[in-house]
Short mmCIF file of C-alpha atoms in Angstrom, two decimals:
data_model
loop_
_atom_site.label_atom_id
_atom_site.label_comp_id
_atom_site.label_asym_id
_atom_site.label_seq_id
_atom_site.Cartn_x
_atom_site.Cartn_y
_atom_site.Cartn_z
CA MET D 13 0.05 0.05 0.01
CA SER D 14 1.21 3.50 -0.83
CA PRO D 15 2.66 5.61 1.95
CA ILE D 16 0.46 8.27 3.60
CA VAL D 17 1.39 11.85 2.86
CA TYR D 18 0.41 14.82 5.10
CA LEU D 19 -0.13 17.93 3.22
CA ASN D 20 0.06 21.42 4.88
CA VAL D 21 -1.61 23.74 2.39
CA GLY D 22 -1.46 27.21 3.69
CA GLY D 23 -1.81 26.04 7.22
CA CYS D 24 -4.62 23.50 6.66
CA HIS D 25 -3.83 19.85 6.89
CA PHE D 26 -4.95 17.16 4.35
CA VAL D 27 -4.06 13.56 4.36
CA THR D 28 -3.80 11.34 1.33
CA ARG D 29 -1.65 8.53 -0.23
CA ARG D 30 1.33 9.10 -2.38
CA ASP D 31 -0.35 7.28 -5.37
CA THR D 32 -3.21 9.85 -5.30
CA LEU D 33 -0.67 12.64 -5.77
CA ARG D 34 1.01 10.84 -8.62
CA VAL D 35 -1.97 11.68 -10.81
CA GLY D 36 -1.44 15.42 -10.76
CA GLY D 37 1.27 17.46 -12.62
CA PHE D 38 2.40 19.59 -9.68
CA PHE D 39 2.77 16.73 -7.19
CA SER D 40 3.99 13.94 -9.55
CA GLY D 41 7.71 14.78 -9.31
CA LEU D 42 7.51 15.85 -5.73
CA VAL D 43 6.03 12.55 -4.45
CA ASP D 44 8.83 10.42 -5.88
CA SER D 45 11.06 11.80 -3.20
CA ILE D 46 8.64 10.67 -0.46
CA HIS D 47 9.58 7.20 0.74
CA GLU D 48 8.43 6.97 4.31
CA ASP D 49 4.96 6.92 5.75
CA GLY D 50 3.90 10.18 7.34
CA ALA D 51 6.01 12.64 5.37
CA GLU D 52 4.74 16.13 5.38
CA VAL D 53 4.71 18.39 2.45
CA PHE D 54 4.14 22.09 2.71
CA VAL D 55 2.35 24.03 -0.14
CA ASP D 56 2.37 27.72 0.20
CA ARG D 57 -1.18 28.31 -1.33
CA ASP D 58 -4.51 29.49 0.04
CA PRO D 59 -6.25 26.24 1.11
CA THR D 60 -9.81 27.39 0.29
CA TYR D 61 -10.28 25.35 -2.82
CA PHE D 62 -7.73 22.64 -2.19
CA ARG D 63 -10.33 20.16 -1.20
CA TYR D 64 -11.71 20.29 -4.83
CA VAL D 65 -8.21 19.76 -6.14
CA LEU D 66 -7.47 16.81 -3.95
CA ASN D 67 -10.91 15.27 -4.64
CA TRP D 68 -10.21 15.71 -8.40
CA LEU D 69 -6.96 13.75 -7.94
CA ARG D 70 -8.95 11.06 -6.07
CA GLY D 71 -11.29 10.75 -9.11
CA CYS D 72 -14.24 12.95 -7.96
CA ARG D 73 -15.19 15.01 -10.96
CA THR D 74 -17.69 17.26 -9.22
CA LEU D 75 -17.19 21.01 -9.52
CA PRO D 76 -18.87 23.88 -7.53
CA GLU D 77 -21.85 25.45 -9.22
CA ASP D 78 -21.09 29.19 -8.96
CA ASP D 79 -19.05 31.24 -11.36
CA GLN D 80 -16.97 33.11 -8.69
CA THR D 81 -15.82 29.77 -7.15
CA LEU D 82 -15.11 28.34 -10.47
CA SER D 83 -12.98 31.40 -11.43
CA GLU D 84 -10.86 31.07 -8.37
CA LEU D 85 -10.62 27.26 -8.66
CA LEU D 86 -9.44 27.72 -12.22
CA TRP D 87 -6.34 29.59 -10.82
CA GLU D 88 -5.70 26.67 -8.43
CA ALA D 89 -6.08 24.03 -11.15
CA ASP D 90 -3.73 25.91 -13.45
CA PHE D 91 -1.19 26.23 -10.50
CA TYR D 92 -1.25 22.51 -9.84
CA SER D 93 -1.00 21.72 -13.58
CA LEU D 94 -4.23 19.81 -13.64
CA ASP D 95 -4.94 20.29 -17.45
CA ASP D 96 -8.07 18.15 -17.42
CA MET D 97 -9.48 20.07 -14.45
CA VAL D 98 -8.77 23.38 -16.16
CA ALA D 99 -10.60 22.15 -19.34
CA SER D 100 -13.56 20.98 -17.25
CA ILE D 101 -13.83 24.23 -15.34
CA THR D 102 -13.55 26.19 -18.53
CA SER D 103 -16.27 24.14 -20.19
CA THR D 104 -18.52 24.43 -17.13
CA ARG D 105 -18.09 28.27 -16.93
CA ARG D 106 -19.00 28.52 -20.62
CA ARG D 107 -22.08 26.41 -20.07
CA PHE D 108 -23.07 28.58 -17.01
CA SER D 109 -22.51 31.77 -19.02
CA LEU D 110 -24.72 30.44 -21.82
CA LEU D 111 -27.44 29.52 -19.34
CA MET D 112 -27.29 33.05 -17.76
CA THR D 113 -27.57 34.65 -21.17
CA LEU D 114 -30.60 32.52 -22.11
CA ASP D 115 -32.19 33.35 -18.70
CA ASP D 116 -31.59 37.10 -19.33
CA LEU D 117 -33.10 36.88 -22.84
CA ALA D 118 -36.20 35.11 -21.44
CA SER D 119 -36.57 37.73 -18.72
CA SER D 120 -36.37 40.50 -21.34
CA ALA D 121 -38.89 38.73 -23.51
CA ARG D 122 -41.41 38.53 -20.64
CA ARG D 123 -41.35 42.25 -20.09
#
C-alpha cells in the first residue's frame, strides 16, 4: 500500500496517499522523493479550494456550481498543472454563461 502523505496547504492539513498525488502534474515529481509513511509536504497556497483539487486527484469530478468559485478554482487548477481540471472548469463556466444569457433573454422577452 502506498505511503500516507500529510499535506500542509497554507496552514490547513490534508491527508492522502502518495499514489493519489502521482496523478497530478504539480505533485507527480514531488512525491517520488517521499519514501516513508507520514512525510509532510508544505504547499504555500490558499487552502480554500484545495479540497476540490485533492478530490479531483482522487477521481471525484464534481465542480462547484457558482461562477466566482469556479473562477478562483481555475487559478488553483492551473497552478497545480491539472490540465483536465482546467478544461472541465472552462467548459462548465461557458455552459453557465450560456445559461445565464438565455435566462436574461427570457426575462427580457417577458417584459
